[in-house]
Amino acid sequence: MINYIKLKNFKCFENEQIKLSKSTLLLGVNSGGKSSLIQSLLLFNSSIFNLQDKDISSLDLINNKYNLNLYSFDEILNNKYDDDFFEISIFNGNEETKIEYTPTDDNNIIDLNIDTNTNMEPLDIIYLGAERSITSFQRNGNINNIELGRNNEYIGYIIEKGKKRAVKAYEDRNHWTFKDTALFDFQVNKWLDYILPSNKVSASSIGIDNYISLTFGEKLNLHQTNIGYGVSFILPIIVGGLIAKPESILIVENPELHLHPSAQSKIAEFLGLISMAGVQVIVETHSEHVVNGFRKSVLNKEHPLQNVDLVINYFDNDGSCEIKRIELNERAEIKYWPKGFMDQEEKDLFEMRKMRLGIQ
């Protein structure tokens, strides 16, 4: 598990060490650095992948794996200082791996210096960005190397093959909500129906080579445009969480998209369970319902998540990215409320009260 990420001269970060845990929530103002933190982790991992292939020279190559959209060195470098390098360090227990990036004459070409006392292997990361969705017809994949695909194009294949396969992180059933069976397709549909009631999905091979058909509902084979944005955006999270292996990392941006508040709270419950099955979960969110879903899980005696397993990082941008760690006690109460953190409802209600009283 990654305990800390340290960023130096990376985008808005001057020299920041960010705490992570089994479940980590990233909240805060727009352009506060939440997405930049995720980008740094993906850039680090992509660099390790390309080092294995002996080709790390171009930002284009590093961008490819996760669609990072980092086009020039100047775009990444913190522009407050004259330094011509940035660093990303990963702390895993007592081990630190640091990569220093420096530009060459071409602003798109970089040199790397990796500093580690271990044989660094790429991290096993499942990344679900905010622009996720699914299509009715899915490509076949490789059963020995299961991935969602860059555009979630293998979800149907994973569900179809999961009819006879158990969820990998399903060793302790006492921690799971649905204990009947560990079979993958059963767990997918139980969670889908729990989060979005009366929804169901199945997958089957069709005559067209290399394609899988997704069926939504009991009988109708619905086109993706007719299944609703909620299902389309939540299914990759459920499938991604259930295929994640222990010691892997699941990154989810805005899990609340297109979801009713109740569903937002329930997806937090699901992600909290995944994190306690050995998968490190990192969530970027603007939703109070997601935050409170995690807090409620801490209080739920039947849920394994504890307050010490959850880190909430609040990002502020007052000229530079500043991160405030928000801690919970055993009662899931927030010890310190920074200005701007989950206070908009209170502000709006106060303003409405003044308007009713005719106070300007």
Short mmCIF file of C-alpha atoms in Angstrom, two decimals:
data_model
loop_
_atom_site.label_atom_id
_atom_site.label_comp_id
_atom_site.label_asym_id
_atom_site.label_seq_id
_atom_site.Cartn_x
_atom_site.Cartn_y
_atom_site.Cartn_z
CA MET A 1 0.00 0.00 0.00
CA ILE A 2 1.18 3.52 -0.77
CA ASN A 3 1.49 5.48 2.46
CA TYR A 4 2.60 8.82 1.01
CA ILE A 5 3.15 10.60 -2.28
CA LYS A 6 5.67 13.44 -2.30
CA LEU A 7 5.56 16.01 -5.10
CA LYS A 8 8.20 18.64 -5.80
CA ASN A 9 7.75 21.31 -8.49
CA PHE A 10 4.85 19.33 -9.96
CA LYS A 11 2.14 21.65 -11.30
CA CYS A 12 0.78 23.65 -8.34
CA PHE A 13 2.71 21.65 -5.75
CA GLU A 14 5.93 23.23 -4.50
CA ASN A 15 7.04 20.54 -2.05
CA GLU A 16 4.13 18.57 -0.65
CA GLN A 17 3.85 15.17 1.04
CA ILE A 18 0.34 13.71 0.84
CA LYS A 19 -0.91 10.99 3.17
CA LEU A 20 -2.84 8.03 1.73
CA SER A 21 -4.58 5.11 3.45
CA LYS A 22 -6.72 2.10 2.60
CA SER A 23 -9.48 4.53 1.61
CA THR A 24 -8.46 8.05 0.60
CA LEU A 25 -10.87 10.85 -0.31
CA LEU A 26 -9.72 13.90 -2.27
CA LEU A 27 -12.00 16.92 -1.87
CA GLY A 28 -11.73 20.65 -2.34
CA VAL A 29 -12.02 23.62 -4.63
CA ASN A 30 -11.76 23.41 -8.40
CA SER A 31 -8.16 23.68 -9.62
CA GLY A 32 -7.01 22.86 -6.10
CA GLY A 33 -4.73 20.00 -7.13
CA LYS A 34 -6.92 16.90 -6.73
CA SER A 35 -6.63 15.82 -10.36
CA SER A 36 -2.94 16.78 -10.37
CA LEU A 37 -2.29 14.37 -7.51
CA ILE A 38 -3.97 11.57 -9.45
CA GLN A 39 -2.04 12.53 -12.58
CA SER A 40 1.23 12.35 -10.65
CA LEU A 41 0.53 8.78 -9.55
CA LEU A 42 -0.47 7.73 -13.07
CA LEU A 43 2.56 9.51 -14.58
CA PHE A 44 4.83 7.74 -12.09
CA ASN A 45 3.34 4.35 -12.95
CA SER A 46 3.42 4.97 -16.68
CA SER A 47 7.08 5.92 -16.37
CA ILE A 48 7.85 2.62 -14.62
CA PHE A 49 6.02 0.73 -17.39
CA ASN A 50 8.02 2.50 -20.07
CA LEU A 51 11.29 1.98 -18.22
CA GLN A 52 10.65 -1.74 -18.50
CA ASP A 53 10.29 -1.27 -22.25
CA LYS A 54 13.50 0.83 -22.33
CA ASP A 55 11.65 3.73 -23.93
CA ILE A 56 10.84 6.67 -21.69
CA SER A 57 12.03 9.57 -23.78
CA SER A 58 8.74 11.13 -24.89
CA LEU A 59 5.80 12.54 -22.99
CA ASP A 60 3.59 11.10 -25.73
CA LEU A 61 4.64 7.59 -24.72
CA ILE A 62 3.98 8.28 -21.04
CA ASN A 63 0.57 9.78 -21.87
CA ASN A 64 -0.63 6.79 -23.83
CA LYS A 65 -1.44 4.34 -21.03
CA TYR A 66 -3.84 6.58 -19.11
CA ASN A 67 -4.72 9.37 -21.58
CA LEU A 68 -3.02 11.88 -19.29
CA ASN A 69 -3.05 14.81 -21.74
CA LEU A 70 0.31 16.14 -20.56
CA TYR A 71 1.72 17.72 -23.68
CA SER A 72 4.81 19.66 -22.63
CA PHE A 73 7.30 19.78 -19.80
CA ASP A 74 6.46 23.42 -19.05
CA GLU A 75 2.83 22.41 -18.59
CA ILE A 76 3.82 20.08 -15.75
CA LEU A 77 6.53 22.14 -14.07
CA ASN A 78 5.64 24.48 -11.20
CA ASN A 79 6.23 27.94 -12.71
CA LYS A 80 6.92 29.77 -9.45
CA TYR A 81 10.57 28.82 -9.37
CA ASP A 82 13.49 28.62 -11.76
CA ASP A 83 14.03 24.89 -11.21
CA ASP A 84 14.04 22.85 -14.42
CA PHE A 85 12.96 19.54 -12.89
CA PHE A 86 10.13 17.97 -10.95
CA GLU A 87 10.05 14.93 -8.69
CA ILE A 88 7.48 12.28 -7.81
CA SER A 89 8.23 10.05 -4.82
CA ILE A 90 6.23 7.04 -3.66
CA PHE A 91 6.53 5.77 -0.08
CA ASN A 92 5.51 2.15 0.43
CA GLY A 93 6.13 1.24 4.05
CA ASN A 94 9.78 2.02 4.71
CA GLU A 95 10.67 2.00 1.02
CA GLU A 96 10.87 5.13 -1.12
CA THR A 97 11.06 5.32 -4.89
CA LYS A 98 11.76 8.73 -6.42
CA ILE A 99 11.72 9.70 -10.08
CA GLU A 100 13.23 13.00 -11.15
CA TYR A 101 12.11 14.38 -14.51
CA THR A 102 14.21 16.91 -16.45
CA PRO A 103 13.68 18.34 -19.96
CA THR A 104 16.00 18.10 -22.93
CA ASP A 105 16.15 20.60 -25.79
CA ASP A 106 12.79 19.46 -27.11
CA ASN A 107 10.11 20.38 -24.57
CA ASN A 108 8.35 17.08 -25.27
CA ILE A 109 11.45 14.98 -24.58
CA ILE A 110 12.52 14.13 -21.05
CA ASP A 111 15.30 12.46 -19.09
CA LEU A 112 14.60 10.37 -16.03
CA ASN A 113 16.62 9.64 -12.93
CA ILE A 114 15.12 6.94 -10.75
CA ASP A 115 16.28 6.59 -7.15
CA THR A 116 15.23 3.43 -5.34
CA ASN A 117 16.69 0.69 -3.17
CA THR A 118 14.21 -1.84 -4.53
CA ASN A 119 13.47 -3.46 -7.88
CA MET A 120 10.47 -1.24 -8.62
CA GLU A 121 7.65 -2.97 -10.47
CA PRO A 122 4.70 -1.10 -11.99
CA LEU A 123 1.78 -0.59 -9.65
CA ASP A 124 -1.40 -2.52 -10.44
CA ILE A 125 -3.77 0.42 -11.01
CA ILE A 126 -7.37 0.48 -12.22
CA TYR A 127 -8.17 4.06 -13.19
CA LEU A 128 -11.75 5.20 -13.74
CA GLY A 129 -11.80 8.80 -14.91
CA ALA A 130 -14.78 11.13 -14.83
CA GLU A 131 -15.55 10.52 -18.52
CA ARG A 132 -16.39 6.85 -18.13
CA SER A 133 -19.30 5.11 -19.77
CA ILE A 134 -20.10 1.84 -21.51
CA THR A 135 -21.50 0.68 -24.83
CA SER A 136 -23.96 -2.11 -25.50
CA PHE A 137 -21.49 -4.03 -27.63
CA GLN A 138 -18.17 -4.88 -26.01
CA ARG A 139 -14.91 -6.32 -27.25
CA ASN A 140 -13.56 -9.70 -26.18
CA GLY A 141 -10.47 -9.62 -24.01
CA ASN A 142 -7.78 -11.88 -22.61
CA ILE A 143 -8.91 -14.01 -19.68
CA ASN A 144 -5.31 -14.23 -18.43
CA ASN A 145 -4.87 -10.46 -18.35
CA ILE A 146 -8.22 -8.96 -17.43
CA GLU A 147 -8.50 -5.18 -17.70
CA LEU A 148 -11.45 -2.85 -18.16
CA GLY A 149 -9.81 -1.25 -21.19
CA ARG A 150 -9.03 2.39 -21.76
CA ASN A 151 -12.69 3.07 -22.62
CA ASN A 152 -14.24 0.27 -20.52
CA GLU A 153 -14.61 -1.80 -23.68
CA TYR A 154 -13.99 -5.13 -21.90
CA ILE A 155 -16.68 -4.85 -19.22
CA GLY A 156 -19.07 -7.14 -21.10
CA TYR A 157 -16.34 -9.72 -21.60
CA ILE A 158 -15.46 -9.63 -17.89
CA ILE A 159 -19.10 -10.11 -16.86
CA GLU A 160 -19.60 -12.94 -19.39
CA LYS A 161 -16.50 -14.80 -18.19
CA GLY A 162 -17.38 -14.06 -14.57
CA LYS A 163 -20.30 -16.47 -14.60
CA LYS A 164 -17.93 -19.21 -13.45
CA ARG A 165 -15.29 -17.16 -11.63
CA ALA A 166 -15.09 -15.93 -8.06
CA VAL A 167 -14.32 -12.38 -7.02
CA LYS A 168 -10.59 -12.28 -6.30
CA ALA A 169 -10.80 -10.29 -3.07
CA TYR A 170 -13.59 -12.46 -1.62
CA GLU A 171 -11.62 -14.38 1.03
CA ASP A 172 -13.44 -13.17 4.16
CA ARG A 173 -17.16 -13.34 3.43
CA ASN A 174 -17.99 -11.94 6.86
CA HIS A 175 -17.02 -8.52 5.51
CA TRP A 176 -19.29 -8.72 2.49
CA THR A 177 -22.86 -7.51 2.15
CA PHE A 178 -24.01 -10.34 -0.14
CA LYS A 179 -22.63 -13.63 1.16
CA ASP A 180 -24.60 -16.14 -0.96
CA THR A 181 -21.84 -16.74 -3.48
CA ALA A 182 -18.55 -15.23 -4.59
CA LEU A 183 -19.36 -15.67 -8.29
CA PHE A 184 -18.53 -12.50 -10.14
CA ASP A 185 -21.74 -11.95 -12.12
CA PHE A 186 -23.82 -12.55 -8.97
CA GLN A 187 -21.88 -9.91 -7.04
CA VAL A 188 -22.09 -7.42 -9.93
CA ASN A 189 -25.87 -7.70 -10.12
CA LYS A 190 -26.41 -7.68 -6.36
CA TRP A 191 -24.45 -4.45 -6.03
CA LEU A 192 -26.06 -2.92 -9.11
CA ASP A 193 -29.54 -3.63 -7.74
CA TYR A 194 -28.54 -2.41 -4.25
CA ILE A 195 -27.18 0.90 -5.53
CA LEU A 196 -29.71 1.39 -8.36
CA PRO A 197 -32.77 -0.75 -7.51
CA SER A 198 -34.43 -2.86 -10.23
CA ASN A 199 -31.38 -2.82 -12.50
CA LYS A 200 -29.73 -5.94 -13.86
CA VAL A 201 -27.04 -6.72 -16.44
CA SER A 202 -25.98 -9.87 -18.27
CA ALA A 203 -23.49 -10.53 -21.05
CA SER A 204 -23.29 -13.10 -23.84
CA SER A 205 -21.23 -13.75 -26.95
CA ILE A 206 -22.82 -12.79 -30.27
CA GLY A 207 -22.16 -13.83 -33.84
CA ILE A 208 -19.92 -10.89 -34.63
CA ASP A 209 -16.31 -11.86 -34.00
CA ASN A 210 -14.71 -10.42 -30.88
CA TYR A 211 -17.87 -8.83 -29.53
CA ILE A 212 -20.01 -9.33 -26.43
CA SER A 213 -23.62 -8.16 -26.06
CA LEU A 214 -24.69 -6.49 -22.81
CA THR A 215 -28.34 -6.98 -21.81
CA PHE A 216 -29.95 -4.64 -19.28
CA GLY A 217 -33.16 -5.57 -17.49
CA GLU A 218 -34.89 -8.93 -17.47
CA LYS A 219 -35.54 -9.48 -21.18
CA LEU A 220 -34.78 -6.41 -23.25
CA ASN A 221 -31.44 -5.96 -24.97
CA LEU A 222 -31.32 -2.19 -24.57
CA HIS A 223 -29.02 0.12 -26.46
CA GLN A 224 -26.61 2.08 -24.28
CA THR A 225 -28.49 5.32 -24.96
CA ASN A 226 -31.60 3.82 -23.32
CA ILE A 227 -30.14 2.37 -20.13
CA GLY A 228 -29.71 5.64 -18.25
CA TYR A 229 -26.57 7.50 -17.35
CA GLY A 230 -26.63 6.16 -13.80
CA VAL A 231 -26.11 2.53 -14.85
CA SER A 232 -23.61 3.50 -17.54
CA PHE A 233 -21.45 5.39 -15.06
CA ILE A 234 -21.81 3.09 -12.04
CA LEU A 235 -21.20 -0.26 -13.75
CA PRO A 236 -17.48 0.41 -14.47
CA ILE A 237 -16.98 1.19 -10.76
CA ILE A 238 -18.67 -2.02 -9.62
CA VAL A 239 -16.84 -4.18 -12.16
CA GLY A 240 -13.54 -2.41 -11.55
CA GLY A 241 -13.85 -2.86 -7.80
CA LEU A 242 -14.71 -6.54 -8.07
CA ILE A 243 -11.89 -7.43 -10.50
CA ALA A 244 -9.29 -5.52 -8.48
CA LYS A 245 -6.74 -7.79 -6.85
CA PRO A 246 -5.45 -7.42 -3.29
CA GLU A 247 -2.49 -4.97 -3.21
CA SER A 248 -3.78 -3.20 -6.31
CA ILE A 249 -5.05 0.40 -6.48
CA LEU A 250 -8.49 1.55 -7.61
CA ILE A 251 -8.75 5.24 -8.54
CA VAL A 252 -12.24 6.67 -9.12
CA GLU A 253 -12.98 10.23 -10.17
CA ASN A 254 -16.41 11.65 -9.29
CA PRO A 255 -18.27 8.43 -8.44
CA GLU A 256 -21.33 10.60 -7.77
CA LEU A 257 -21.89 11.49 -11.44
CA HIS A 258 -25.52 11.00 -12.55
CA LEU A 259 -26.45 9.32 -9.25
CA HIS A 260 -29.24 10.05 -6.79
CA PRO A 261 -27.93 11.00 -3.28
CA SER A 262 -28.93 7.57 -1.92
CA ALA A 263 -26.91 5.85 -4.65
CA GLN A 264 -23.94 8.13 -3.96
CA SER A 265 -23.92 7.03 -0.33
CA LYS A 266 -24.19 3.36 -1.31
CA ILE A 267 -21.33 3.51 -3.80
CA ALA A 268 -19.18 4.85 -0.94
CA GLU A 269 -20.20 1.82 1.13
CA PHE A 270 -19.11 -0.44 -1.75
CA LEU A 271 -15.76 1.30 -2.21
CA GLY A 272 -15.10 1.13 1.53
CA LEU A 273 -15.63 -2.64 1.44
CA ILE A 274 -13.29 -2.99 -1.52
CA SER A 275 -10.60 -1.10 0.38
CA MET A 276 -10.90 -3.48 3.33
CA ALA A 277 -10.44 -6.45 0.98
CA GLY A 278 -6.87 -5.32 0.31
CA VAL A 279 -7.45 -2.92 -2.61
CA GLN A 280 -6.23 0.63 -1.97
CA VAL A 281 -9.04 3.00 -2.98
CA ILE A 282 -8.50 6.64 -3.98
CA VAL A 283 -11.62 8.71 -4.68
CA GLU A 284 -11.84 12.26 -6.02
CA THR A 285 -15.25 13.71 -5.21
CA HIS A 286 -17.27 16.88 -4.71
CA SER A 287 -20.14 15.01 -3.05
CA GLU A 288 -21.05 15.33 0.62
CA HIS A 289 -23.14 12.18 0.16
CA VAL A 290 -20.04 10.19 -0.83
CA VAL A 291 -18.11 11.54 2.15
CA ASN A 292 -20.96 10.77 4.52
CA GLY A 293 -21.34 7.32 2.97
CA PHE A 294 -17.77 6.55 4.05
CA ARG A 295 -18.40 8.09 7.49
CA LYS A 296 -21.56 6.01 7.90
CA SER A 297 -19.57 2.89 6.99
CA VAL A 298 -17.13 3.67 9.82
CA LEU A 299 -20.07 3.72 12.25
CA ASN A 300 -21.70 0.58 10.83
CA LYS A 301 -20.68 -2.36 13.04
CA GLU A 302 -21.22 -4.76 10.14
CA HIS A 303 -18.85 -2.78 7.90
CA PRO A 304 -15.11 -3.42 8.40
CA LEU A 305 -13.98 0.15 7.65
CA GLN A 306 -12.49 1.94 10.67
CA ASN A 307 -11.73 5.62 11.13
CA VAL A 308 -7.98 4.90 10.98
CA ASP A 309 -8.45 3.31 7.53
CA LEU A 310 -9.88 6.50 6.02
CA VAL A 311 -7.92 9.61 5.06
CA ILE A 312 -9.70 12.75 3.85
CA ASN A 313 -7.47 15.29 2.11
CA TYR A 314 -8.99 18.72 1.52
CA PHE A 315 -7.38 20.75 -1.28
CA ASP A 316 -7.36 24.53 -1.17
CA ASN A 317 -5.86 26.92 -3.71
CA ASP A 318 -4.70 30.19 -2.24
CA GLY A 319 -1.96 30.96 -4.72
CA SER A 320 -0.53 27.46 -4.33
CA CYS A 321 -2.02 24.05 -3.67
CA GLU A 322 -2.46 23.51 0.05
CA ILE A 323 -3.68 20.23 1.48
CA LYS A 324 -5.39 19.95 4.84
CA ARG A 325 -5.87 16.51 6.32
CA ILE A 326 -9.28 16.00 7.89
CA GLU A 327 -9.36 13.38 10.63
CA LEU A 328 -12.29 11.39 11.99
CA ASN A 329 -12.65 10.08 15.51
CA GLU A 330 -14.13 6.65 16.31
CA ARG A 331 -17.63 8.15 16.14
CA ALA A 332 -16.91 9.29 12.55
CA GLU A 333 -17.05 12.89 13.73
CA ILE A 334 -14.83 15.38 11.93
CA LYS A 335 -12.24 16.81 14.30
CA TYR A 336 -11.47 19.92 12.25
CA TRP A 337 -13.65 21.64 9.65
CA PRO A 338 -11.58 23.85 7.34
CA LYS A 339 -13.29 26.79 5.70
CA GLY A 340 -15.08 25.69 2.54
CA PHE A 341 -15.33 22.01 3.52
CA MET A 342 -18.89 20.68 3.20
CA ASP A 343 -20.36 23.97 4.41
CA GLN A 344 -22.30 25.21 1.38
CA GLU A 345 -25.67 23.85 2.54
CA GLU A 346 -25.24 25.65 5.86
CA LYS A 347 -24.31 28.87 4.04
CA ASP A 348 -27.29 28.61 1.69
CA LEU A 349 -29.73 27.95 4.54
CA PHE A 350 -28.33 30.93 6.45
CA GLU A 351 -28.74 33.18 3.40
CA MET A 352 -32.30 31.93 2.86
CA ARG A 353 -33.13 32.65 6.50
CA LYS A 354 -31.84 36.22 6.13
CA MET A 355 -33.90 36.69 2.96
CA ARG A 356 -37.07 35.49 4.72
CA LEU A 357 -36.41 37.98 7.51
CA GLY A 358 -35.70 40.75 5.01
CA ILE A 359 -32.10 41.09 6.17
CA GLN A 360 -29.65 42.26 3.52
#
